[in-house]
Coordinates of N, CA and C in Angstrom, one line a residue:
M701 N 18.3 5.9 -42.2 CA 18.5 5.6 -43.5 C 17.2 6.5 -44.0
S702 N 17.2 7.3 -45.0 CA 16.0 8.1 -45.7 C 16.1 8.1 -46.9
L703 N 14.8 8.0 -48.0 CA 14.7 7.9 -49.2 C 15.3 9.2 -50.0
S704 N 15.8 9.9 -49.2 CA 17.0 11.2 -50.0 C 17.4 11.8 -48.9
A705 N 18.4 12.5 -49.1 CA 18.9 13.6 -48.3 C 18.4 14.8 -47.4
D706 N 17.0 15.0 -48.0 CA 16.5 16.0 -47.3 C 14.7 15.5 -47.4
F707 N 14.0 16.2 -48.3 CA 12.8 15.8 -48.3 C 12.7 15.0 -49.5
S708 N 11.9 13.8 -49.5 CA 11.5 12.9 -50.6 C 10.4 13.1 -51.1
I709 N 10.2 13.3 -52.7 CA 9.0 13.4 -53.3 C 9.3 11.9 -53.8
I710 N 8.7 10.9 -53.7 CA 8.4 9.5 -54.2 C 6.8 9.3 -54.8
G711 N 7.7 9.0 -55.8 CA 6.5 8.1 -57.0 C 5.6 7.2 -56.5
H712 N 4.0 7.9 -56.6 CA 3.4 6.5 -55.9 C 3.0 5.5 -57.1
R713 N 3.3 4.2 -56.8 CA 2.8 3.3 -58.2 C 3.6 3.7 -59.3
G714 N 4.6 4.4 -59.1 CA 5.4 4.7 -60.3 C 5.0 6.5 -60.5
A715 N 4.2 6.8 -61.4 CA 3.6 7.8 -61.7 C 1.8 7.6 -62.0
A716 N 1.0 7.4 -61.0 CA -0.1 6.5 -61.3 C -0.8 7.5 -61.8
G717 N -0.7 8.9 -61.7 CA -1.7 10.3 -61.9 C -1.5 10.4 -63.5
I718 N -0.4 9.8 -64.3 CA -0.3 10.1 -65.4 C 0.1 9.0 -66.2
E719 N 0.2 7.6 -65.9 CA 0.7 6.4 -66.5 C 0.0 5.6 -65.9
S720 N 0.2 4.3 -66.7 CA -0.5 3.2 -66.2 C 0.3 2.5 -64.8
E721 N -0.4 2.3 -63.5 CA 0.3 2.2 -62.6 C 1.0 1.1 -62.2
N722 N 2.2 0.7 -61.6 CA 2.6 -0.2 -61.6 C 3.4 -0.9 -62.8
T723 N 3.4 -0.2 -63.4 CA 4.2 -0.8 -64.8 C 5.4 -0.1 -65.1
L724 N 6.4 -0.6 -65.8 CA 7.9 0.0 -66.1 C 7.8 1.1 -66.6
R725 N 6.6 1.4 -67.6 CA 6.6 2.7 -68.4 C 6.1 3.4 -67.3
G726 N 5.4 3.6 -66.5 CA 5.4 4.2 -65.1 C 6.4 4.9 -64.6
F727 N 7.1 3.5 -64.3 CA 8.6 4.0 -63.8 C 9.3 4.9 -64.0
K728 N 9.4 4.4 -65.6 CA 10.4 5.2 -66.4 C 10.1 6.9 -66.5
R729 N 8.7 7.2 -66.7 CA 8.3 8.5 -66.4 C 8.2 9.0 -64.9
A730 N 8.1 8.0 -63.6 CA 8.7 9.2 -62.8 C 10.4 9.3 -62.4
L731 N 10.8 8.5 -63.2 CA 12.2 8.7 -63.2 C 12.5 10.0 -63.8
D732 N 11.8 10.0 -65.1 CA 12.1 11.2 -65.9 C 11.6 12.6 -65.1
M733 N 10.9 12.3 -64.4 CA 10.5 13.4 -63.5 C 11.7 14.0 -62.3
E734 N 12.8 13.0 -62.1 CA 13.5 13.1 -61.1 C 13.0 13.4 -59.4
V735 N 12.0 12.1 -59.6 CA 12.0 11.4 -58.2 C 13.0 11.0 -57.4
H736 N 12.6 11.4 -55.9 CA 13.6 10.6 -55.2 C 13.8 9.3 -54.7
A737 N 12.4 9.1 -54.9 CA 12.7 7.5 -54.9 C 10.9 7.2 -55.6
V738 N 10.6 5.6 -55.6 CA 9.6 5.0 -55.9 C 9.0 3.9 -54.9
E739 N 7.5 4.1 -54.9 CA 7.1 3.3 -54.2 C 6.1 2.4 -55.4
F740 N 6.0 1.0 -54.6 CA 5.1 0.1 -55.5 C 4.7 -1.0 -54.8
D741 N 3.6 -1.8 -55.3 CA 3.1 -2.9 -54.3 C 3.6 -4.2 -54.6
V742 N 3.8 -5.3 -53.9 CA 4.2 -6.7 -54.1 C 3.2 -8.0 -53.4
H743 N 2.9 -8.6 -54.6 CA 1.9 -9.8 -54.4 C 2.7 -11.1 -54.7
R744 N 2.5 -12.2 -54.1 CA 2.7 -13.5 -54.6 C 2.0 -14.0 -55.4
V745 N 3.0 -14.9 -56.6 CA 1.8 -15.6 -57.2 C 2.5 -16.6 -58.0
D746 N 2.3 -18.0 -57.4 CA 3.5 -18.9 -58.2 C 4.5 -18.9 -57.6
G747 N 4.9 -18.4 -56.3 CA 6.0 -18.5 -56.1 C 7.1 -17.0 -56.3
E748 N 6.1 -16.2 -57.3 CA 7.0 -15.2 -58.1 C 6.5 -13.8 -57.3
L749 N 7.2 -12.7 -57.1 CA 6.8 -11.5 -56.7 C 6.4 -10.6 -57.8
V750 N 5.1 -10.6 -58.1 CA 4.5 -9.3 -59.1 C 4.5 -8.0 -58.3
V751 N 4.4 -7.2 -59.6 CA 4.2 -5.7 -58.7 C 2.6 -5.2 -59.2
I752 N 1.9 -5.2 -58.3 CA 0.6 -5.0 -58.8 C -0.2 -4.4 -57.4
H753 N -0.8 -3.5 -57.1 CA -1.8 -3.1 -56.0 C -3.0 -3.9 -55.1
D754 N -4.0 -4.5 -56.3 CA -5.2 -4.9 -55.9 C -4.6 -6.3 -55.8
D755 N -5.8 -7.3 -55.2 CA -5.6 -8.7 -55.4 C -6.4 -9.1 -56.5
T756 N -7.4 -8.6 -57.2 CA -7.7 -8.9 -58.5 C -7.3 -8.0 -59.5
V757 N -7.4 -8.8 -60.6 CA -6.9 -7.7 -61.9 C -7.9 -6.9 -63.0
D758 N -9.0 -6.6 -62.3 CA -10.0 -6.1 -63.3 C -9.6 -4.6 -63.1
R759 N -9.2 -4.0 -61.9 CA -8.9 -2.5 -62.4 C -7.8 -2.1 -63.1
T760 N -7.2 -2.9 -62.8 CA -5.6 -2.2 -63.9 C -4.9 -3.0 -65.0
T761 N -6.0 -4.2 -65.3 CA -5.4 -5.1 -66.6 C -7.0 -5.3 -67.3
N762 N -6.4 -5.8 -68.3 CA -7.9 -6.0 -69.7 C -8.5 -7.3 -69.1
G763 N -7.9 -8.1 -68.1 CA -8.4 -9.6 -67.1 C -9.6 -9.1 -66.3
I764 N -10.0 -10.6 -65.8 CA -11.0 -10.4 -64.5 C -10.8 -11.4 -63.8
G765 N -10.9 -11.1 -62.5 CA -11.0 -12.2 -61.5 C -9.5 -11.8 -60.5
T766 N -9.7 -12.7 -59.5 CA -8.3 -12.3 -58.7 C -7.2 -13.2 -59.0
L767 N -6.1 -12.5 -58.4 CA -4.7 -12.9 -58.5 C -4.7 -14.5 -58.6
S768 N -5.4 -15.0 -57.7 CA -5.2 -16.7 -57.3 C -5.9 -17.1 -58.3
D769 N -6.4 -16.4 -59.0 CA -7.1 -17.7 -60.6 C -6.2 -17.8 -61.3
F770 N -4.9 -17.0 -61.5 CA -4.3 -16.9 -62.5 C -2.6 -17.4 -62.2
S771 N -2.1 -18.2 -62.9 CA -0.8 -18.8 -63.0 C 0.1 -17.9 -63.2
F772 N 1.6 -17.9 -63.0 CA 2.5 -16.7 -63.4 C 2.2 -16.3 -64.7
E773 N 2.3 -17.4 -65.6 CA 2.7 -17.2 -67.1 C 1.0 -16.4 -67.3
Q774 N -0.3 -17.0 -66.9 CA -1.4 -16.2 -67.3 C -1.3 -14.5 -66.9
L775 N -0.9 -14.0 -65.4 CA -1.0 -12.9 -65.5 C -0.2 -12.0 -66.0
R776 N 1.4 -12.5 -66.9 CA 2.2 -12.0 -67.5 C 1.6 -11.6 -69.4
Q777 N 0.5 -12.2 -69.7 CA -0.6 -12.3 -70.9 C -1.4 -10.9 -70.8
L778 N -1.9 -10.3 -69.6 CA -2.6 -9.5 -69.5 C -1.8 -7.9 -70.0
D779 N -2.5 -7.6 -70.1 CA -2.7 -5.5 -70.7 C -2.7 -5.1 -69.4
A780 N -1.7 -4.5 -68.9 CA -1.6 -3.4 -68.0 C -1.8 -2.0 -68.0
G781 N -1.6 -2.1 -69.6 CA -1.8 -0.5 -69.9 C -0.6 -0.3 -70.9
D782 N -1.5 0.2 -72.0 CA -0.6 0.6 -72.9 C 0.5 -0.2 -73.7
G783 N -0.1 -1.8 -73.3 CA 1.0 -2.7 -73.9 C 1.8 -3.4 -73.0
E784 N 1.9 -2.7 -71.8 CA 2.6 -3.3 -70.6 C 2.2 -4.5 -69.7
R785 N 3.0 -5.2 -69.3 CA 2.7 -6.7 -68.8 C 2.9 -5.9 -67.0
I786 N 2.2 -7.1 -66.6 CA 2.7 -6.6 -65.0 C 3.9 -7.0 -64.7
P787 N 4.7 -6.0 -64.1 CA 6.3 -6.5 -63.9 C 6.3 -7.5 -62.7
T788 N 7.7 -8.1 -62.8 CA 8.3 -8.4 -61.4 C 9.2 -7.5 -60.4
L789 N 9.2 -8.3 -59.4 CA 10.2 -6.9 -58.3 C 11.5 -7.0 -59.2
K790 N 11.9 -7.9 -59.1 CA 13.1 -8.0 -60.2 C 13.4 -7.1 -61.3
E791 N 12.3 -7.1 -62.1 CA 12.4 -6.2 -63.3 C 12.1 -4.9 -63.1
V792 N 11.6 -4.4 -61.9 CA 11.2 -2.9 -61.4 C 12.6 -2.3 -60.5
L793 N 13.3 -3.5 -59.8 CA 14.3 -2.9 -59.4 C 15.7 -2.8 -60.4
D794 N 15.8 -3.9 -61.5 CA 17.0 -3.7 -62.4 C 16.6 -2.6 -63.2
L795 N 15.2 -1.9 -63.3 CA 15.2 -0.5 -64.2 C 15.3 0.9 -63.7
I796 N 15.5 0.4 -61.9 CA 15.4 1.6 -61.5 C 16.9 2.4 -60.8
P797 N 17.6 3.3 -60.8 CA 18.9 3.2 -60.8 C 19.4 3.5 -58.8
P798 N 20.5 2.5 -58.6 CA 20.8 2.3 -57.2 C 20.5 3.8 -56.1
T799 N 20.9 4.9 -57.2 CA 20.5 6.4 -57.0 C 19.4 6.6 -56.4
V800 N 18.3 6.0 -56.9 CA 16.9 6.1 -56.4 C 16.2 4.9 -55.5
G801 N 15.6 5.9 -54.5 CA 15.3 5.1 -53.4 C 14.0 4.4 -53.8
V802 N 13.6 3.1 -53.1 CA 12.7 2.0 -53.3 C 11.9 2.1 -51.7
N803 N 10.1 2.3 -52.1 CA 9.6 1.8 -50.9 C 8.6 0.5 -51.3
V804 N 9.1 -0.6 -51.1 CA 8.1 -1.5 -51.2 C 7.1 -1.8 -50.6
E805 N 5.9 -1.5 -51.1 CA 4.6 -2.2 -49.9 C 4.5 -3.8 -49.8
L806 N 4.5 -4.2 -49.1 CA 3.9 -5.8 -49.0 C 2.7 -5.9 -48.9
K807 N 1.9 -7.0 -50.0 CA 0.8 -6.9 -50.3 C 0.5 -8.5 -50.0
G808 N -0.6 -8.9 -48.9 CA -0.8 -10.6 -49.0 C 0.0 -10.9 -48.2
A809 N -0.3 -12.5 -47.7 CA 0.3 -13.6 -47.3 C 1.6 -13.7 -47.9
G810 N 2.6 -13.9 -47.0 CA 3.7 -14.6 -48.0 C 4.7 -13.8 -48.9
T811 N 4.9 -12.5 -48.8 CA 5.7 -11.9 -49.4 C 6.5 -11.3 -48.6
A812 N 6.5 -11.6 -47.4 CA 8.3 -11.1 -46.5 C 9.6 -11.5 -47.0
T813 N 9.3 -13.1 -46.6 CA 10.7 -14.1 -46.9 C 10.9 -13.9 -48.6
A814 N 10.5 -13.6 -49.5 CA 10.3 -13.7 -50.9 C 11.3 -12.3 -51.0
T815 N 10.3 -11.1 -50.4 CA 10.9 -9.9 -50.9 C 12.2 -9.7 -50.4
A816 N 12.6 -10.2 -49.0 CA 13.9 -9.7 -48.5 C 15.1 -10.6 -49.1
E817 N 14.7 -11.9 -49.8 CA 15.5 -12.6 -50.3 C 16.1 -11.7 -51.6
V818 N 14.7 -11.2 -52.1 CA 15.4 -10.5 -53.6 C 16.0 -8.9 -53.5
L819 N 15.5 -8.3 -52.4 CA 16.0 -7.1 -51.8 C 17.4 -7.0 -51.4
R820 N 18.0 -8.2 -51.0 CA 19.4 -8.2 -50.6 C 20.5 -8.2 -51.9
H821 N 19.9 -8.8 -52.8 CA 21.1 -8.5 -54.2 C 20.8 -7.1 -54.3
Y822 N 20.2 -5.9 -54.0 CA 20.4 -4.7 -54.8 C 20.8 -3.7 -53.5
S823 N 21.6 -2.4 -54.2 CA 22.0 -1.4 -53.1 C 21.2 -0.1 -53.4
H824 N 19.7 -0.3 -53.4 CA 18.9 1.3 -53.3 C 18.7 1.9 -52.0
R825 N 19.0 2.4 -51.8 CA 18.1 3.1 -50.2 C 16.6 2.4 -50.5
Q826 N 16.5 1.1 -49.4 CA 15.6 0.9 -49.3 C 14.4 0.8 -48.1
L827 N 13.3 1.1 -48.4 CA 12.1 0.7 -47.5 C 10.9 0.2 -47.3
V828 N 10.5 -0.8 -46.6 CA 9.5 -1.7 -46.6 C 8.3 -1.7 -46.0
S829 N 7.1 -1.2 -46.1 CA 6.0 -1.4 -45.8 C 5.1 -2.1 -46.0
S830 N 3.6 -1.7 -44.7 CA 2.6 -2.8 -45.1 C 1.6 -2.3 -44.1
F831 N 0.1 -2.4 -44.6 CA -0.6 -2.2 -44.0 C -1.0 -3.2 -43.0
D832 N -0.3 -4.4 -43.5 CA -0.6 -6.2 -42.8 C 0.8 -6.0 -42.0
H833 N 0.4 -5.2 -40.6 CA 1.5 -5.1 -39.7 C 2.1 -6.9 -39.5
K834 N 1.5 -7.7 -39.6 CA 1.9 -9.2 -39.0 C 2.9 -9.6 -40.3
E835 N 2.8 -9.1 -41.5 CA 3.8 -9.6 -42.6 C 5.0 -8.4 -42.0
L836 N 4.5 -7.7 -41.8 CA 6.0 -6.5 -41.5 C 6.8 -7.3 -40.5
Q837 N 6.0 -7.7 -39.1 CA 6.7 -8.0 -38.5 C 7.4 -9.4 -38.5
N838 N 6.7 -10.2 -39.6 CA 7.4 -11.2 -40.2 C 8.8 -11.0 -41.0
F839 N 8.5 -9.8 -41.8 CA 9.8 -9.5 -42.3 C 10.9 -8.6 -41.6
V840 N 10.8 -8.1 -40.5 CA 11.6 -7.8 -39.5 C 12.4 -9.1 -38.7
A841 N 11.5 -10.5 -38.7 CA 12.3 -11.4 -38.3 C 13.1 -11.8 -38.8
I842 N 13.4 -11.9 -40.1 CA 14.2 -12.4 -41.1 C 15.5 -11.7 -40.8
G843 N 15.5 -10.4 -40.8 CA 16.8 -10.1 -39.8 C 17.7 -9.6 -41.1
S844 N 16.6 -8.7 -42.3 CA 17.7 -8.3 -42.9 C 18.6 -6.8 -43.0
G845 N 17.8 -6.1 -41.6 CA 17.9 -5.4 -41.6 C 18.0 -4.0 -42.5
I846 N 17.1 -4.7 -43.3 CA 16.1 -3.1 -44.3 C 15.2 -2.6 -43.4
P847 N 15.2 -1.3 -43.0 CA 14.2 -0.5 -42.6 C 12.6 -0.4 -43.0
V848 N 11.9 -0.9 -42.0 CA 10.3 -0.7 -42.3 C 9.5 0.3 -41.6
A849 N 8.3 0.5 -42.3 CA 7.6 1.6 -41.9 C 6.1 0.9 -41.8
P850 N 5.0 0.9 -41.0 CA 3.8 0.6 -41.0 C 3.3 1.7 -41.2
L851 N 2.0 1.3 -42.0 CA 1.0 1.9 -43.1 C -0.3 2.6 -42.0
F852 N -0.3 3.4 -42.4 CA -1.7 3.9 -41.6 C -2.8 4.5 -42.1
G853 N -3.8 4.1 -43.1 CA -5.0 4.9 -43.6 C -5.7 5.7 -42.6
R854 N -5.9 5.1 -41.1 CA -6.6 5.7 -40.1 C -5.9 5.6 -39.1
W855 N -5.8 6.4 -37.9 CA -4.9 6.4 -37.0 C -5.3 5.2 -36.0
R856 N -4.5 4.9 -35.6 CA -4.9 3.8 -34.3 C -4.3 4.3 -33.0
E857 N -5.0 4.2 -32.4 CA -4.2 4.5 -30.6 C -2.7 4.2 -30.2
N858 N -2.9 2.9 -30.7 CA -1.3 2.1 -30.5 C -0.7 2.2 -31.7
G859 N -0.7 3.4 -32.5 CA 0.0 2.9 -33.6 C 1.5 3.6 -33.6
L860 N 1.9 3.8 -32.1 CA 3.5 4.0 -32.0 C 4.0 3.1 -31.3
E861 N 3.1 2.5 -30.9 CA 3.5 1.4 -30.1 C 4.0 0.2 -30.9
I862 N 2.7 0.0 -32.2 CA 2.6 -0.8 -32.9 C 4.4 -0.3 -33.8
A863 N 5.1 0.6 -34.1 CA 5.9 0.8 -34.9 C 7.1 0.6 -33.9
R864 N 7.1 1.1 -32.5 CA 8.0 0.5 -31.6 C 8.5 -0.9 -31.6
A865 N 7.3 -1.8 -31.8 CA 7.5 -2.9 -31.5 C 8.0 -3.5 -32.8
L866 N 8.0 -2.8 -34.0 CA 8.8 -3.4 -34.9 C 10.1 -2.6 -34.9
G867 N 10.4 -1.9 -34.2 CA 11.9 -1.3 -34.4 C 11.4 -0.6 -36.1
A868 N 10.6 0.2 -36.3 CA 10.3 0.6 -37.5 C 11.2 2.0 -37.7
H869 N 11.8 2.2 -38.6 CA 12.2 3.2 -39.4 C 11.4 4.7 -39.1
A870 N 10.1 4.6 -39.9 CA 9.3 5.2 -40.4 C 7.7 5.0 -40.5
I871 N 6.8 5.8 -40.1 CA 5.7 5.5 -39.9 C 5.0 6.2 -41.3
N872 N 4.5 5.9 -42.0 CA 3.5 6.3 -43.2 C 2.3 6.7 -42.9
V873 N 1.7 7.6 -43.2 CA 0.3 7.7 -42.9 C -0.1 8.8 -44.0
S874 N -2.2 8.4 -44.1 CA -2.9 8.9 -45.3 C -2.8 10.5 -44.9
D875 N -2.6 10.9 -46.1 CA -3.0 12.7 -45.8 C -3.7 13.1 -45.0
R876 N -4.6 12.5 -44.9 CA -6.3 13.4 -44.1 C -6.3 12.8 -42.7
I877 N -4.9 12.3 -42.3 CA -4.7 11.8 -40.7 C -2.9 13.0 -40.2
A878 N -2.7 13.5 -41.5 CA -1.7 13.9 -41.4 C -1.8 15.7 -40.8
N879 N -1.5 15.7 -39.5 CA -1.8 16.9 -39.1 C -0.6 17.4 -37.8
L880 N -0.3 18.8 -37.5 CA 0.9 18.9 -36.8 C 1.2 17.9 -35.7
E881 N 0.0 18.2 -34.8 CA 0.2 17.4 -33.7 C 0.4 16.0 -33.7
R882 N -0.3 15.3 -35.0 CA 0.2 14.1 -35.1 C 1.4 13.6 -35.6
V883 N 2.1 14.4 -36.3 CA 3.1 14.7 -36.9 C 4.2 14.8 -36.0
N884 N 4.3 15.8 -35.3 CA 5.2 16.1 -34.1 C 5.4 15.0 -32.9
D885 N 4.1 13.9 -32.7 CA 4.1 12.8 -31.9 C 5.0 11.6 -32.4
I886 N 4.9 11.2 -33.4 CA 5.8 10.9 -34.7 C 6.7 11.0 -34.7
V887 N 7.7 12.2 -34.8 CA 9.0 13.0 -35.1 C 9.8 13.0 -33.7
D888 N 8.4 13.1 -32.4 CA 9.5 12.9 -31.6 C 9.6 11.8 -30.7
E889 N 9.0 10.9 -31.2 CA 9.4 9.3 -31.0 C 10.2 8.8 -31.7
G890 N 11.1 9.8 -32.4 CA 12.2 9.5 -33.8 C 11.9 8.7 -34.7
F891 N 10.7 8.5 -35.2 CA 10.4 8.4 -36.4 C 10.5 9.0 -37.6
A892 N 10.8 8.7 -38.7 CA 10.5 9.5 -39.9 C 9.1 9.6 -40.1
C893 N 8.6 10.3 -40.7 CA 7.1 10.2 -41.3 C 6.7 10.8 -43.0
Y894 N 6.3 9.8 -43.6 CA 5.7 9.9 -45.0 C 4.6 10.1 -45.2
V895 N 3.8 10.8 -45.9 CA 2.9 11.1 -46.2 C 2.3 10.8 -47.5
F896 N 1.0 10.1 -47.3 CA 0.5 9.3 -48.9 C -1.2 9.7 -48.9
T897 N -1.7 10.1 -50.2 CA -0.9 10.4 -51.2 C -1.0 12.1 -51.6
V898 N -0.1 12.9 -51.7 CA -0.2 14.3 -51.9 C 0.2 14.5 -53.1
N899 N -0.8 15.2 -54.0 CA -0.6 15.5 -55.3 C -1.0 17.1 -55.7
D900 N -0.5 17.8 -54.2 CA -0.6 19.6 -54.6 C 0.6 20.0 -53.8
V901 N 1.4 20.8 -54.6 CA 2.8 21.2 -54.3 C 2.4 22.0 -52.8
Q902 N 1.8 22.7 -52.4 CA 1.2 23.8 -51.7 C 1.3 22.6 -50.2
R903 N 0.4 22.1 -50.3 CA 0.5 20.6 -49.3 C 1.6 20.2 -49.0
A904 N 2.1 19.6 -50.0 CA 3.8 19.1 -49.7 C 4.5 20.3 -49.0
S905 N 4.3 21.3 -49.3 CA 5.6 22.5 -48.4 C 5.0 22.3 -47.2
D906 N 3.5 22.4 -47.3 CA 3.1 22.5 -45.3 C 3.4 21.1 -45.0
L907 N 3.5 20.2 -45.3 CA 4.0 19.0 -44.5 C 5.7 18.9 -44.3
K908 N 6.3 19.4 -45.2 CA 7.7 19.3 -44.9 C 7.6 20.4 -43.7
D909 N 7.5 21.7 -43.8 CA 7.2 22.5 -42.4 C 6.9 21.8 -41.3
M910 N 6.2 20.8 -41.3 CA 5.6 20.3 -40.1 C 6.6 19.2 -39.0
G911 N 7.4 19.0 -40.7 CA 8.7 17.8 -39.6 C 8.5 16.6 -41.0
V912 N 7.3 16.6 -41.9 CA 7.3 15.4 -42.6 C 8.6 14.7 -43.1
S913 N 9.3 14.1 -43.6 CA 10.2 13.5 -44.3 C 10.2 13.6 -45.7
G914 N 8.7 13.3 -45.9 CA 8.6 13.0 -47.7 C 7.1 12.8 -47.9
V915 N 6.6 12.8 -49.4 CA 5.1 12.4 -49.6 C 5.3 11.8 -50.8
F916 N 4.2 10.8 -50.5 CA 4.3 10.5 -52.0 C 2.9 10.8 -53.1
T917 N 3.4 10.5 -54.2 CA 2.4 11.6 -55.0 C 2.4 10.8 -56.2
D918 N 1.0 10.9 -56.9 CA 0.4 10.3 -58.4 C 1.3 11.3 -59.0
R919 N 1.2 12.4 -58.9 CA 1.9 13.5 -60.0 C 3.2 14.0 -59.8
P920 N 4.0 13.5 -60.0 CA 5.8 13.7 -60.1 C 6.0 14.9 -61.0
D921 N 5.2 14.9 -62.2 CA 5.2 16.2 -63.2 C 5.3 17.6 -62.6
L922 N 4.3 17.8 -61.6 CA 3.7 18.4 -60.7 C 4.8 19.1 -59.6
F923 N 6.2 18.2 -59.6 CA 7.4 18.8 -58.1 C 8.2 18.4 -58.8
I924 N 8.8 18.7 -60.0 CA 9.8 18.6 -60.8 C 10.7 19.8 -60.0
E925 N 10.5 21.0 -59.7 CA 10.7 22.1 -59.5 C 11.1 21.8 -58.1
F926 N 10.1 21.3 -57.3 CA 10.4 20.9 -55.7 C 11.2 20.1 -55.3
S927 N 11.4 19.0 -56.5 CA 12.6 17.7 -56.0 C 13.9 18.2 -56.4
R928 N 13.9 19.6 -57.4 CA 15.4 20.4 -57.8 C 16.1 21.0 -56.3
T929 N 15.0 21.3 -55.9 CA 15.6 22.1 -55.0 C 15.4 21.5 -53.4
D930 N 15.3 20.3 -53.3 CA 15.6 19.7 -51.9 C 16.5 18.6 -51.9

C-alpha cells in the first residue's frame, strides 16, 4: 500500500497553510491542488469521531475549553474558520474521492475501534498513524488489515523495533529528524517513510532522492507542478 504510485504529496490537515485546518473547506482546497492524499486527525467525543487536531478548541475554533467540556452537538455549533463546522470522520471521507489517499491520525484514547469500523466502509488507499503507539497497537489488534505507521517527532532508539512490533507499513517522521542515514535505516528495514511537515519544494525533492515515499505539506498550492510530475 502506498498513498500514491510514486511520491506522495499529502495535504496536512487539508491545506493548513492556506485554509482553516481540518475543515471541509480546507480539504476541498487541497483536492483542488491535486494532492495525492490528505492527512487529518480524529478525536472521539460522545461516541462520535470528530476531525480536530488539539484536545482543546481554543486554537482552531471560536470556542474555549477542552473537547471533553463539550457534547457533540455543542462542538458542532462552533466556528472552525470561515463559518465551517468541525467535521466528522464520515463527512471527510464522503468528501474525498476514492482515488485520493487518506492518512488518519488517531488522537486520544478510544479512537482505534471506532475508526476501524468507519474506514472499513470506504475504498480509499488508507494509512492510520499515531504518536500514541498503544492506541495504534489497539488498532492493529482489531485485525482490519489497514496499514499503520507510528509517528515520531523525535527519534527513539527503539523506533524500528516499535514499527516491527506493529507490523507497520510505514514510519512517519518529523522533517527535523529526517536525514539520509535515518531514512536509509527505515527503508532498508522494509518500511516506507513519510516526512512531516514540508513546505519547501526543494526540500521535498531532496527527501525524495533520499528514498522518502512522500511528504505532508501545509502548502499544497506550492506543489501542484510537483504533484503532476510524480
